[in-house]
Backbone as a printed PyTorch tensor [residue, N CA C, xyz], in Angstrom:
tensor([[[ 17.7830, -13.9220,  10.0320],
         [ 19.0570, -14.2410,   9.3880],
         [ 19.9830, -13.0310,   9.3740]],

        [[ 21.2900, -13.2880,   9.5000],
         [ 22.2770, -12.2360,   9.3700],
         [ 22.5340, -11.9740,   7.8910]],

        [[ 23.0990, -10.7960,   7.6140],
         [ 23.3450, -10.4420,   6.2140],
         [ 24.2090, -11.4700,   5.5160]],

        [[ 25.1850, -12.0200,   6.2370],
         [ 26.0650, -13.0030,   5.5950],
         [ 25.2900, -14.2680,   5.2290]],

        [[ 24.2250, -14.5640,   6.0140],
         [ 23.4000, -15.7260,   5.6990],
         [ 22.6070, -15.4880,   4.4240]],

        [[ 22.0970, -14.2540,   4.2640],
         [ 21.3990, -13.9230,   3.0310],
         [ 22.3450, -13.9650,   1.8420]],

        [[ 23.5730, -13.4930,   2.0490],
         [ 24.5540, -13.5210,   0.9640],
         [ 24.8720, -14.9580,   0.5750]],

        [[ 25.0140, -15.8330,   1.5750],
         [ 25.2860, -17.2320,   1.2800],
         [ 24.1170, -17.9040,   0.5920]],

        [[ 22.9040, -17.6070,   1.0580],
         [ 21.7080, -18.1700,   0.4270],
         [ 21.5970, -17.6910,  -1.0120]],

        [[ 21.9200, -16.4100,  -1.2240],
         [ 21.8530, -15.8630,  -2.5760],
         [ 22.7950, -16.6070,  -3.5080]],

        [[ 23.9860, -16.9020,  -3.0310],
         [ 24.9460, -17.6380,  -3.8450],
         [ 24.3830, -19.0060,  -4.2400]],

        [[ 23.7370, -19.6660,  -3.3020],
         [ 23.1640, -20.9910,  -3.5850],
         [ 22.0370, -20.8920,  -4.6120]],

        [[ 21.1710, -19.8960,  -4.4340],
         [ 20.0610, -19.7330,  -5.3740],
         [ 20.5660, -19.4130,  -6.7790]],

        [[ 21.5750, -18.5310,  -6.8560],
         [ 22.1000, -18.1460,  -8.1710],
         [ 22.8080, -19.3210,  -8.8290]],

        [[ 23.4910, -20.1220,  -8.0210],
         [ 24.1590, -21.3100,  -8.5620],
         [ 23.1230, -22.2770,  -9.1240]],

        [[ 22.0510, -22.4750,  -8.3900],
         [ 20.9910, -23.3680,  -8.8480],
         [ 20.3930, -22.8690, -10.1590]],

        [[ 20.1470, -21.5800, -10.2350],
         [ 19.5570, -21.0050, -11.4510],
         [ 20.5040, -21.1200, -12.6380]],

        [[ 21.8070, -20.9380, -12.3870],
         [ 22.7890, -21.0570, -13.4640],
         [ 22.8400, -22.4940, -13.9910]],

        [[ 22.7810, -23.4310, -13.0660],
         [ 22.8190, -24.8410, -13.4660],
         [ 21.5640, -25.2520, -14.2270]],

        [[ 20.4460, -24.5780, -13.9250],
         [ 19.1850, -24.9120, -14.5900],
         [ 18.8660, -23.9710, -15.7490]],

        [[ 19.8270, -23.1260, -16.0860],
         [ 19.7590, -22.2370, -17.2490],
         [ 18.7650, -21.1010, -17.0630]],

        [[ 17.5020, -21.3960, -16.7480],
         [ 16.4750, -20.3780, -16.5470],
         [ 15.3520, -20.9880, -15.7210]],

        [[ 14.5200, -20.1480, -15.1060],
         [ 13.4310, -20.6960, -14.2900],
         [ 12.3320, -21.3180, -15.1440]],

        [[ 12.5640, -22.5760, -15.5750],
         [ 11.6200, -23.2360, -16.4710],
         [ 10.4850, -23.9240, -15.7290]],

        [[ 10.6730, -24.1610, -14.4380],
         [  9.6280, -24.8300, -13.6820],
         [  9.3690, -24.0650, -12.3910]],

        [[  8.3940, -24.5440, -11.6350],
         [  7.9950, -23.8470, -10.4170],
         [  9.1370, -23.7790,  -9.4080]],

        [[  9.9100, -24.8550,  -9.3010],
         [ 11.0110, -24.8770,  -8.3430],
         [ 12.0760, -23.8420,  -8.6980]],

        [[ 12.3950, -23.7610,  -9.9740],
         [ 13.4040, -22.7980, -10.4050],
         [ 12.8850, -21.3680, -10.2410]],

        [[ 11.6000, -21.1480, -10.5360],
         [ 11.0460, -19.8010, -10.3700],
         [ 11.0170, -19.4150,  -8.8910]],

        [[ 10.7930, -20.4000,  -8.0290],
         [ 10.8430, -20.1340,  -6.5910],
         [ 12.2500, -19.7190,  -6.1750]],

        [[ 13.2620, -20.3550,  -6.7520],
         [ 14.6450, -19.9730,  -6.4600],
         [ 14.9150, -18.5500,  -6.9290]],

        [[ 14.3480, -18.1850,  -8.0860],
         [ 14.5030, -16.8250,  -8.5950],
         [ 13.8560, -15.8270,  -7.6380]],

        [[ 12.6760, -16.1650,  -7.1470],
         [ 11.9720, -15.2780,  -6.2300],
         [ 12.7210, -15.1400,  -4.9100]],

        [[ 13.2550, -16.2460,  -4.4270],
         [ 14.0260, -16.1920,  -3.1780],
         [ 15.3200, -15.3960,  -3.3610]],

        [[ 15.9060, -15.4850,  -4.5280],
         [ 17.1060, -14.6810,  -4.7810],
         [ 16.7420, -13.1930,  -4.8030]],

        [[ 15.5620, -12.8840,  -5.3200],
         [ 15.0960, -11.4940,  -5.3180],
         [ 14.9550, -10.9780,  -3.8910]],

        [[ 14.4050, -11.8280,  -2.9970],
         [ 14.2720, -11.4390,  -1.5930],
         [ 15.6420, -11.1670,  -0.9710]],

        [[ 16.6110, -12.0040,  -1.3140],
         [ 17.9650, -11.7980,  -0.7930],
         [ 18.5570, -10.4910,  -1.2990]],

        [[ 18.4010, -10.2240,  -2.5790],
         [ 18.8750,  -8.9510,  -3.1310],
         [ 18.2260,  -7.7770,  -2.3960]],

        [[ 16.9160,  -7.9080,  -2.1170],
         [ 16.1740,  -6.8460,  -1.4370],
         [ 16.7840,  -6.5720,  -0.0570]],

        [[ 16.9620,  -7.6290,   0.7330],
         [ 17.5030,  -7.4770,   2.0810],
         [ 18.9140,  -6.8980,   2.0390]],

        [[ 19.6780,  -7.2980,   1.0420],
         [ 21.0580,  -6.8180,   0.9060],
         [ 21.1360,  -5.4340,   0.2610]],

        [[ 19.9520,  -4.8360,  -0.0090],
         [ 19.8400,  -3.4970,  -0.5980],
         [ 20.4670,  -3.4060,  -1.9910]],

        [[ 20.4600,  -4.5160,  -2.6900],
         [ 20.8980,  -4.5180,  -4.0950],
         [ 19.6300,  -4.4090,  -4.9430]],

        [[ 19.0750,  -3.2020,  -4.9250],
         [ 17.7150,  -2.9980,  -5.4080],
         [ 17.5380,  -3.2130,  -6.9070]],

        [[ 18.5030,  -2.8140,  -7.6940],
         [ 18.3560,  -3.0000,  -9.1450],
         [ 18.2660,  -4.4820,  -9.4980]],

        [[ 19.1120,  -5.2710,  -8.8530],
         [ 19.0770,  -6.7140,  -9.1110],
         [ 17.7990,  -7.3420,  -8.5540]],

        [[ 17.3360,  -6.8160,  -7.4210],
         [ 16.0820,  -7.3150,  -6.8620],
         [ 14.9200,  -7.0030,  -7.7960]],

        [[ 14.8930,  -5.7910,  -8.3320],
         [ 13.8300,  -5.4120,  -9.2660],
         [ 13.8090,  -6.3340, -10.4800]],

        [[ 14.9840,  -6.5880, -11.0260],
         [ 15.0750,  -7.4510, -12.2060],
         [ 14.5640,  -8.8590, -11.8980]],

        [[ 14.9520,  -9.3850, -10.7370],
         [ 14.5460, -10.7460, -10.3790],
         [ 13.0460, -10.8180, -10.0810]],

        [[ 12.5240,  -9.8550,  -9.3500],
         [ 11.0780,  -9.8420,  -9.0680],
         [ 10.2860,  -9.7160, -10.3660]],

        [[ 10.7640,  -8.8480, -11.2480],
         [ 10.0530,  -8.6360, -12.5150],
         [ 10.0470,  -9.9180, -13.3450]],

        [[ 11.1880, -10.5980, -13.4110],
         [ 11.2640, -11.8440, -14.1770],
         [ 10.3500, -12.9060, -13.5860]],

        [[ 10.3210, -12.9730, -12.2570],
         [  9.4760, -13.9630, -11.6000],
         [  7.9990, -13.6400, -11.7930]],

        [[  7.6290, -12.3850, -11.6240],
         [  6.2270, -11.9820, -11.7570],
         [  5.7100, -12.2140, -13.1670]],

        [[  6.5690, -11.9810, -14.1410],
         [  6.1430, -12.0700, -15.5400],
         [  6.2800, -13.4710, -16.1370]],

        [[  6.6730, -14.4440, -15.3270],
         [  6.7810, -15.8060, -15.8440],
         [  5.4070, -16.2650, -16.3220]],

        [[  5.2930, -16.7630, -17.5540],
         [  3.9790, -17.1050, -18.1130],
         [  3.2490, -18.2200, -17.3770]],

        [[  3.9920, -19.0600, -16.6620],
         [  3.3660, -20.2010, -15.9980],
         [  3.4230, -20.1520, -14.4750]],

        [[  4.4370, -19.4890, -13.9350],
         [  4.6540, -19.5830, -12.5020],
         [  4.7500, -18.2300, -11.8010]],

        [[  4.2870, -17.1710, -12.4490],
         [  4.2570, -15.8710, -11.8010],
         [  3.3390, -15.9110, -10.5860]],

        [[  3.7270, -15.2320,  -9.5050],
         [  2.9560, -15.2920,  -8.2610],
         [  2.5230, -13.9010,  -7.8030]],

        [[  1.4760, -13.8810,  -6.9820],
         [  1.0200, -12.6210,  -6.4100],
         [  2.1110, -11.9970,  -5.5400]],

        [[  2.8630, -12.8480,  -4.8310],
         [  3.9390, -12.3320,  -3.9800],
         [  4.9950, -11.6090,  -4.8030]],

        [[  5.3420, -12.1610,  -5.9540],
         [  6.3370, -11.5190,  -6.8150],
         [  5.8460, -10.1500,  -7.2660]],

        [[  4.5790, -10.0670,  -7.6640],
         [  4.0070,  -8.7800,  -8.0590],
         [  4.0400,  -7.7920,  -6.8920]],

        [[  3.6440,  -8.2690,  -5.7180],
         [  3.5760,  -7.3680,  -4.5680],
         [  4.9490,  -6.8310,  -4.1990]],

        [[  5.9220,  -7.7140,  -4.1400],
         [  7.2760,  -7.2830,  -3.7960],
         [  7.8460,  -6.3390,  -4.8560]],

        [[  7.5620,  -6.6350,  -6.1060],
         [  8.0160,  -5.7560,  -7.1800],
         [  7.4100,  -4.3680,  -7.0120]],

        [[  6.1020,  -4.3170,  -6.7590],
         [  5.4420,  -3.0330,  -6.5970],
         [  5.9780,  -2.2460,  -5.4140]],

        [[  6.1750,  -2.9150,  -4.2890],
         [  6.6880,  -2.2180,  -3.1090],
         [  8.0910,  -1.6820,  -3.3490]],

        [[  8.9200,  -2.4610,  -4.0310],
         [ 10.2810,  -2.0080,  -4.3010],
         [ 10.2870,  -0.8780,  -5.3230]],

        [[  9.3890,  -0.9270,  -6.2870],
         [  9.2690,   0.1940,  -7.2180],
         [  8.9420,   1.4780,  -6.4690]],

        [[  8.0240,   1.3890,  -5.5290],
         [  7.6930,   2.5610,  -4.7320],
         [  8.8680,   3.0300,  -3.8970]],

        [[  9.5850,   2.0860,  -3.3000],
         [ 10.7330,   2.4180,  -2.4560],
         [ 11.8250,   3.1300,  -3.2470]],

        [[ 11.9660,   2.7730,  -4.5160],
         [ 13.0140,   3.3800,  -5.3440],
         [ 12.5030,   4.5740,  -6.1580]],

        [[ 11.2850,   5.0230,  -5.8620],
         [ 10.7910,   6.2540,  -6.4700],
         [  9.9690,   6.1060,  -7.7290]],

        [[  9.7180,   4.8760,  -8.1480],
         [  8.9300,   4.6530,  -9.3620],
         [  7.4610,   4.4360,  -8.9820]],

        [[  6.7890,   5.5280,  -8.6420],
         [  5.4000,   5.4040,  -8.1910],
         [  4.4710,   4.9820,  -9.3300]],

        [[  4.7600,   5.4090, -10.5310],
         [  3.9360,   4.9920, -11.6740],
         [  4.0530,   3.4900, -11.8930]],

        [[  5.2710,   2.9730, -11.7890],
         [  5.4810,   1.5340, -11.9180],
         [  4.7820,   0.7760, -10.8130]],

        [[  4.8600,   1.3070,  -9.5960],
         [  4.1970,   0.6720,  -8.4660],
         [  2.6900,   0.6210,  -8.6830]],

        [[  2.1150,   1.7300,  -9.1090],
         [  0.6730,   1.7720,  -9.3430],
         [  0.2520,   0.7270, -10.3730]],

        [[  1.0120,   0.6330, -11.4470],
         [  0.6870,  -0.3260, -12.5000],
         [  0.8280,  -1.7620, -12.0050]],

        [[  1.9030,  -2.0430, -11.2870],
         [  2.1570,  -3.4050, -10.8090],
         [  1.0950,  -3.8580,  -9.8160]],

        [[  0.7360,  -2.9870,  -8.8770],
         [ -0.2920,  -3.3470,  -7.9100],
         [ -1.6450,  -3.5520,  -8.6000]],

        [[ -1.8910,  -2.7860,  -9.6400],
         [ -3.1150,  -2.9770, -10.4070],
         [ -3.1410,  -4.3190, -11.1060]],

        [[ -1.9910,  -4.7250, -11.6350],
         [ -1.9040,  -6.0310, -12.3010],
         [ -2.1030,  -7.1590, -11.3040]],

        [[ -1.5730,  -6.9940, -10.0970],
         [ -1.7770,  -8.0070,  -9.0730],
         [ -3.2690,  -8.1790,  -8.7940]],

        [[ -3.9570,  -7.0470,  -8.6010],
         [ -5.3860,  -7.0920,  -8.2890],
         [ -6.1830,  -7.7290,  -9.4220]],

        [[ -5.7690,  -7.4760, -10.6610],
         [ -6.4790,  -8.0240, -11.8150],
         [ -6.1670,  -9.5070, -12.0290]],

        [[ -4.9010,  -9.8670, -11.9080],
         [ -4.4730, -11.2320, -12.2240],
         [ -4.7070, -12.2310, -11.0970]],

        [[ -4.8140, -11.7270,  -9.8630],
         [ -4.9810, -12.6190,  -8.7100],
         [ -6.1360, -12.1120,  -7.8380]],

        [[ -7.3580, -12.1710,  -8.3470],
         [ -8.5080, -11.5820,  -7.6330],
         [ -8.7950, -12.2110,  -6.2760]],

        [[ -8.3270, -13.4320,  -6.0300],
         [ -8.5810, -14.0790,  -4.7360],
         [ -7.3480, -14.0670,  -3.8280]],

        [[ -6.3220, -13.3670,  -4.2270],
         [ -5.0890, -13.3420,  -3.4380],
         [ -5.3070, -12.6450,  -2.0960]],

        [[ -4.7110, -13.1710,  -1.0250],
         [ -4.7900, -12.4840,   0.2760],
         [ -4.0330, -11.1560,   0.2860]],

        [[ -3.2300, -10.9200,  -0.7460],
         [ -2.4940,  -9.6570,  -0.8600],
         [ -3.2830,  -8.5860,  -1.6210]],

        [[ -4.4470,  -8.9720,  -2.1240],
         [ -5.2030,  -8.1070,  -3.0170],
         [ -5.6100,  -6.7890,  -2.3660]],

        [[ -6.1380,  -6.8730,  -1.1500],
         [ -6.5960,  -5.6450,  -0.4830],
         [ -5.4410,  -4.6810,  -0.2510]],

        [[ -4.3460,  -5.1850,   0.2800],
         [ -3.1910,  -4.3210,   0.5300],
         [ -2.6420,  -3.7730,  -0.7720]],

        [[ -2.6810,  -4.5740,  -1.8320],
         [ -2.2030,  -4.1090,  -3.1340],
         [ -3.0260,  -2.9200,  -3.6220]],

        [[ -4.3460,  -2.9860,  -3.4630],
         [ -5.1920,  -1.8620,  -3.8610],
         [ -4.8880,  -0.6230,  -3.0230]],

        [[ -4.6780,  -0.8210,  -1.7300],
         [ -4.3390,   0.3110,  -0.8670],
         [ -3.0280,   0.9530,  -1.3110]],

        [[ -2.0290,   0.1340,  -1.5880],
         [ -0.7330,   0.6580,  -2.0290],
         [ -0.8430,   1.2990,  -3.4100]],

        [[ -1.7140,   0.7520,  -4.2490],
         [ -1.9550,   1.3700,  -5.5580],
         [ -2.5210,   2.7730,  -5.3820]],

        [[ -3.4630,   2.9150,  -4.4500],
         [ -4.0310,   4.2250,  -4.1750],
         [ -2.9890,   5.1990,  -3.6500]],

        [[ -2.1300,   4.7320,  -2.7520],
         [ -1.0680,   5.5970,  -2.2250],
         [ -0.1160,   6.0420,  -3.3320]],

        [[  0.1760,   5.1350,  -4.2530],
         [  1.0580,   5.4870,  -5.3640],
         [  0.4350,   6.5850,  -6.2150]],

        [[ -0.8800,   6.5090,  -6.4160],
         [ -1.5680,   7.5620,  -7.1700],
         [ -1.5100,   8.8860,  -6.4180]],

        [[ -1.6690,   8.8410,  -5.0960],
         [ -1.5720,  10.0560,  -4.2790],
         [ -0.2060,  10.7040,  -4.4600]],

        [[  0.8300,   9.8920,  -4.4210],
         [  2.1960,  10.4200,  -4.4970],
         [  2.5460,  10.9390,  -5.8870]],

        [[  1.7200,  10.6070,  -6.8600],
         [  1.8980,  11.1610,  -8.2120],
         [  0.9760,  12.3570,  -8.4500]],

        [[  0.2810,  12.7910,  -7.3980],
         [ -0.6740,  13.8930,  -7.5070],
         [ -1.7750,  13.5630,  -8.5070]],

        [[ -2.3360,  12.3780,  -8.3580],
         [ -3.4360,  11.9160,  -9.2080],
         [ -4.6400,  11.6390,  -8.3120]],

        [[ -5.2890,  12.6980,  -7.8310],
         [ -6.3550,  12.5120,  -6.8360],
         [ -7.5290,  11.6840,  -7.3240]],

        [[ -7.9460,  11.8700,  -8.5550],
         [ -9.1050,  11.1220,  -9.0460],
         [ -8.8250,   9.6270,  -9.0990]],

        [[ -7.6300,   9.2670,  -9.5790],
         [ -7.2660,   7.8530,  -9.6380],
         [ -7.1610,   7.2690,  -8.2270]],

        [[ -6.6110,   8.0670,  -7.3070],
         [ -6.4840,   7.5940,  -5.9290],
         [ -7.8540,   7.3340,  -5.3120]],

        [[ -8.7730,   8.2840,  -5.4780],
         [-10.1080,   8.1250,  -4.9040],
         [-10.8310,   6.9260,  -5.5100]],

        [[-10.6690,   6.7370,  -6.8130],
         [-11.2960,   5.5920,  -7.4770],
         [-10.7590,   4.2830,  -6.9230]],

        [[ -9.4580,   4.2180,  -6.7220],
         [ -8.8480,   2.9930,  -6.1960],
         [ -9.3050,   2.7180,  -4.7680]],

        [[ -9.3580,   3.7510,  -3.9300],
         [ -9.8330,   3.5490,  -2.5600],
         [-11.3010,   3.1280,  -2.5480]],

        [[-12.0910,   3.6620,  -3.4810],
         [-13.4880,   3.2290,  -3.6080],
         [-13.5640,   1.7440,  -3.9730]],

        [[-12.7170,   1.3270,  -4.9050],
         [-12.6890,  -0.0840,  -5.3180],
         [-12.3280,  -0.9740,  -4.1420]],

        [[-11.3650,  -0.5410,  -3.3540],
         [-10.9520,  -1.3120,  -2.1850],
         [-12.1340,  -1.5170,  -1.2390]],

        [[-12.8560,  -0.4400,  -0.9670],
         [-13.9640,  -0.5470,  -0.0110],
         [-15.1120,  -1.3870,  -0.5550]],

        [[-15.3400,  -1.3410,  -1.8500],
         [-16.3950,  -2.1640,  -2.4340],
         [-16.0330,  -3.6470,  -2.3830]],

        [[-14.7710,  -3.9590,  -2.6270],
         [-14.3520,  -5.3570,  -2.6770],
         [-14.0750,  -5.9430,  -1.3030]],

        [[-13.6880,  -5.0800,  -0.3470],
         [-13.3230,  -5.5650,   0.9790],
         [-14.0250,  -4.7250,   2.0530]],

        [[-15.3450,  -4.8350,   2.1340],
         [-16.1120,  -3.9870,   3.0650],
         [-15.7900,  -4.2240,   4.5390]],

        [[-15.1620,  -5.3390,   4.8610],
         [-14.7820,  -5.6070,   6.2410],
         [-13.2680,  -5.7920,   6.3660]],

        [[-12.5450,  -5.2490,   5.4070],
         [-11.1090,  -5.4620,   5.3550],
         [-10.3130,  -4.5980,   6.3140]],

        [[ -9.0750,  -4.9900,   6.5160],
         [ -8.1510,  -4.2830,   7.4150],
         [ -7.8860,  -2.8590,   6.9400]],

        [[ -7.8940,  -2.6420,   5.6230],
         [ -7.5260,  -1.3360,   5.0700],
         [ -8.7280,  -0.4340,   4.8030]],

        [[ -9.9190,  -0.8660,   5.1960],
         [-11.1140,  -0.0610,   4.9480],
         [-11.0070,   1.2970,   5.6440]],

        [[-10.7530,   1.2870,   6.9460],
         [-10.6410,   2.5430,   7.6820],
         [ -9.4880,   3.3990,   7.2050]],

        [[ -8.3800,   2.7620,   6.8750],
         [ -7.2290,   3.5010,   6.3660],
         [ -7.5600,   4.1780,   5.0380]],

        [[ -8.3510,   3.4950,   4.2110],
         [ -8.7130,   4.0800,   2.9210],
         [ -9.6760,   5.2540,   3.0990]],

        [[-10.5450,   5.1840,   4.1240],
         [-11.4120,   6.3230,   4.4290],
         [-10.5700,   7.5450,   4.7900]],

        [[ -9.5810,   7.3300,   5.6440],
         [ -8.7020,   8.4220,   6.0500],
         [ -7.9560,   9.0010,   4.8560]],

        [[ -7.4350,   8.1350,   3.9900],
         [ -6.7090,   8.6070,   2.8160],
         [ -7.6140,   9.3840,   1.8690]],

        [[ -8.8720,   8.9480,   1.7320],
         [ -9.8040,   9.6940,   0.8850],
         [-10.0190,  11.0960,   1.4420]],

        [[-10.1240,  11.1950,   2.7750],
         [-10.2400,  12.5090,   3.3860],
         [ -9.0270,  13.3800,   3.1300]],

        [[ -7.8510,  12.7810,   3.2090],
         [ -6.6130,  13.5400,   2.9780],
         [ -6.5070,  14.0140,   1.5350]],

        [[ -6.9660,  13.1900,   0.6010],
         [ -6.9400,  13.6070,  -0.8010],
         [ -7.7720,  14.8740,  -0.9770]],

        [[ -8.9630,  14.8820,  -0.3990],
         [ -9.8140,  16.0720,  -0.5060],
         [ -9.1860,  17.2660,   0.2260]],

        [[ -8.6320,  17.0190,   1.3940],
         [ -7.9940,  18.1020,   2.1560],
         [ -6.8530,  18.7290,   1.3580]],

        [[ -6.0330,  17.8880,   0.7700],
         [ -4.8890,  18.3910,   0.0180],
         [ -5.2890,  19.1120,  -1.2570]],

        [[ -6.5300,  18.9220,  -1.6740],
         [ -7.0290,  19.6120,  -2.8560],
         [ -7.9420,  20.7790,  -2.4960]],

        [[ -7.8700,  21.2070,  -1.2320],
         [ -8.6160,  22.3780,  -0.8030],
         [-10.1090,  22.1590,  -0.6430]],

        [[-10.5380,  20.9070,  -0.5780],
         [-11.9630,  20.5910,  -0.4440],
         [-12.2590,  20.2470,   1.0170]],

        [[-12.3080,  21.2910,   1.8370],
         [-12.3820,  21.1070,   3.2830],
         [-13.6380,  20.3810,   3.7300]],

        [[-14.7890,  20.7570,   3.2020],
         [-16.0300,  20.1510,   3.6540],
         [-16.0910,  18.6710,   3.2790]],

        [[-15.6380,  18.3480,   2.0710],
         [-15.5990,  16.9450,   1.6640],
         [-14.6630,  16.1530,   2.5740]],

        [[-13.5070,  16.7610,   2.8860],
         [-12.5420,  16.1000,   3.7630],
         [-13.1440,  15.8440,   5.1390]],

        [[-13.8480,  16.8370,   5.6870],
         [-14.4490,  16.6800,   7.0080],
         [-15.4640,  15.5400,   7.0090]],

        [[-16.1870,  15.3830,   5.9130],
         [-17.1450,  14.2860,   5.8170],
         [-16.4610,  12.9380,   5.9620]],

        [[-15.3230,  12.7790,   5.3110],
         [-14.5800,  11.5170,   5.4130],
         [-14.0040,  11.3300,   6.8050]],

        [[-13.4710,  12.4130,   7.3910],
         [-12.8890,  12.2990,   8.7280],
         [-13.9600,  11.9520,   9.7650]],

        [[-15.1410,  12.5380,   9.6190],
         [-16.2430,  12.1840,  10.5190],
         [-16.5660,  10.6940,  10.4160]],

        [[-16.5530,  10.2040,   9.2050],
         [-16.8790,   8.7930,   8.9990],
         [-15.8450,   7.8910,   9.6650]],

        [[-14.5760,   8.2660,   9.5720],
         [-13.5230,   7.4720,  10.2150],
         [-13.7610,   7.4150,  11.7210]],

        [[-14.0370,   8.5840,  12.3150],
         [-14.2460,   8.6400,  13.7640],
         [-15.4820,   7.8450,  14.1730]],

        [[-16.5350,   7.9460,  13.3630],
         [-17.7810,   7.2450,  13.6850],
         [-17.6410,   5.7270,  13.5610]],

        [[-16.9570,   5.2780,  12.5070],
         [-16.8980,   3.8510,  12.2280],
         [-15.7110,   3.1380,  12.8690]],

        [[-14.6780,   3.9130,  13.2320],
         [-13.4760,   3.2980,  13.8120],
         [-13.0300,   4.0450,  15.0690]],

        [[-13.9450,   4.2110,  16.0400],
         [-13.5980,   4.9620,  17.2480],
         [-12.4610,   4.3100,  18.0230]],

        [[-11.6050,   5.1600,  18.5730],
         [-10.5190,   4.6520,  19.4020],
         [ -9.3250,   4.1160,  18.6570]],

        [[ -9.3590,   4.1360,  17.3270],
         [ -8.2460,   3.6140,  16.5410],
         [ -7.2550,   4.7310,  16.2040]],

        [[ -6.1030,   4.3230,  15.7250],
         [ -5.1100,   5.3030,  15.2770],
         [ -5.6770,   6.1590,  14.1450]],

        [[ -6.4520,   5.5280,  13.2570],
         [ -7.0460,   6.2730,  12.1500],
         [ -8.0080,   7.3450,  12.6670]],

        [[ -8.7940,   6.9950,  13.6960],
         [ -9.7240,   7.9760,  14.2740],
         [ -8.9720,   9.1330,  14.9160]],

        [[ -7.8910,   8.8260,  15.6220],
         [ -7.0870,   9.8850,  16.2390],
         [ -6.5130,  10.8170,  15.1800]],

        [[ -6.0160,  10.2350,  14.0910],
         [ -5.4740,  11.0510,  13.0120],
         [ -6.5690,  11.8830,  12.3550]],

        [[ -7.7280,  11.2770,  12.1570],
         [ -8.8450,  11.9920,  11.5370],
         [ -9.2590,  13.1940,  12.3820]],

        [[ -9.3020,  13.0150,  13.6950],
         [ -9.6310,  14.1340,  14.5750],
         [ -8.5810,  15.2390,  14.4700]],

        [[ -7.3330,  14.8480,  14.3870],
         [ -6.2700,  15.8490,  14.2540],
         [ -6.3760,  16.6280,  12.9640]],

        [[ -6.6630,  15.9260,  11.8610],
         [ -6.8090,  16.6160,  10.5760],
         [ -8.0470,  17.5100,  10.5780]],

        [[ -9.1250,  17.0280,  11.2060],
         [-10.3390,  17.8420,  11.3000],
         [-10.0580,  19.1180,  12.0930]],

        [[ -9.3310,  18.9740,  13.1920],
         [ -8.9860,  20.1470,  14.0020],
         [ -8.1990,  21.1660,  13.1850]],

        [[ -7.2630,  20.6820,  12.3720],
         [ -6.4540,  21.6080,  11.5720],
         [ -7.3230,  22.3710,  10.5730]],

        [[ -8.3380,  21.7120,  10.0020],
         [ -9.2310,  22.3800,   9.0510],
         [-10.0400,  23.4570,   9.7540]],

        [[-10.6390,  23.0990,  10.9030],
         [-11.4290,  24.0840,  11.6410],
         [-10.5590,  25.2560,  12.0910]],

        [[ -9.3370,  24.9560,  12.5410],
         [ -8.4390,  26.0030,  13.0190],
         [ -8.0210,  26.9380,  11.8820]],

        [[ -7.6550,  26.3410,  10.7420],
         [ -7.2430,  27.1430,   9.5850],
         [ -8.3650,  28.0590,   9.1110]],

        [[ -9.6110,  27.6030,   9.2890],
         [-10.7620,  28.3970,   8.8520],
         [-11.3100,  29.2930,   9.9570]],

        [[-10.6180,  29.3110,  11.1110],
         [-11.0570,  30.1620,  12.2030],
         [-12.3740,  29.7380,  12.8230]],

        [[-12.6820,  28.4490,  12.7690],
         [-13.9630,  27.9480,  13.2500],
         [-13.7780,  27.1820,  14.5630]],

        [[-13.3520,  27.8950,  15.5890],
         [-13.0820,  27.2550,  16.8740],
         [-14.3530,  26.6800,  17.4760]],

        [[-15.4350,  27.4340,  17.4320],
         [-16.6910,  26.9520,  18.0020],
         [-17.1810,  25.7010,  17.2780]],

        [[-17.0200,  25.6910,  15.9700],
         [-17.4410,  24.5230,  15.1900],
         [-16.6020,  23.3030,  15.5690]],

        [[-15.3180,  23.5340,  15.8270],
         [-14.4530,  22.4370,  16.2450],
         [-14.8800,  21.8780,  17.6010]],

        [[-15.1820,  22.7680,  18.5440],
         [-15.6140,  22.3250,  19.8640],
         [-16.9260,  21.5460,  19.7800]],

        [[-17.8030,  21.9750,  18.8830],
         [-19.0480,  21.2540,  18.6850],
         [-18.7860,  19.8790,  18.0820]],

        [[-17.8340,  19.8360,  17.1560],
         [-17.4520,  18.5630,  16.5330],
         [-16.9460,  17.5900,  17.5900]],

        [[-16.0840,  18.0800,  18.4840],
         [-15.5390,  17.2380,  19.5430],
         [-16.6570,  16.7530,  20.4600]],

        [[-17.5810,  17.6620,  20.8000],
         [-18.6990,  17.2930,  21.6640],
         [-19.5470,  16.1860,  21.0400]],

        [[-19.7680,  16.3040,  19.7340],
         [-20.5650,  15.3050,  19.0330],
         [-19.8800,  13.9330,  19.0530]],

        [[-18.5540,  13.9480,  19.0460],
         [-17.8150,  12.6900,  18.9910],
         [-17.5360,  12.1040,  20.3700]],

        [[-18.0660,  12.7810,  21.4090],
         [-18.0550,  12.1770,  22.7360],
         [-16.8400,  12.3840,  23.5880]],

        [[-16.1440,  13.4720,  23.4150],
         [-14.9910,  13.6980,  24.2870],
         [-14.3500,  15.0340,  24.0500]],

        [[-13.5100,  15.4450,  24.9980],
         [-12.8240,  16.7230,  24.8600],
         [-11.3100,  16.5710,  24.8180]],

        [[-10.8320,  15.3540,  24.6410],
         [ -9.3820,  15.1330,  24.6800],
         [ -8.6730,  15.7760,  23.5020]],

        [[ -9.4210,  16.1610,  22.4430],
         [ -8.8040,  16.7850,  21.2710],
         [ -8.9170,  18.3160,  21.2920]],

        [[ -9.6430,  18.8420,  22.2500],
         [ -9.9410,  20.2720,  22.2320],
         [ -8.7540,  21.1010,  22.6400]]])
């Protein structure tokens, strides 16, 4: 859709909501949520936040999508604490939601961006326990390694990076893990150890 189409759709949704006074039923709450999406696309973020929040907090018709969009927009506008809390509520209130795994991953990232390493590691652990075959499993391994690296825990970080390479060979996460591992070995002046690491992982393309 073009921006003018979103603007026109927004007008229709707002008109419907005005005529119905408030989102008292599922249809009206859906209109509120769709208006929030329009505000988001049109970069009217404050209004989008208000609409997503109202939709998510509806006692009868709040949805996992509303929580997820609210959390992502909170992060986009710099409210990482709000994002962390919202994604946590999504995971708690909608345990079977298909958005649950990604919500936990984003919750962990929000903790990282607030310099809360323990909370981040705990959240990534929860993600892996709940979704052992999930799309974000390897990504969470990499993030756990980065948390340790950023806190000066080189050996712990290398353990996580090794695991990424071992369990997800050939992926973007594995390539990144090898790069971060190389930086640790290089910073510590351990060139021989790095070459041995590369040899163990079956190639010299990173050397």
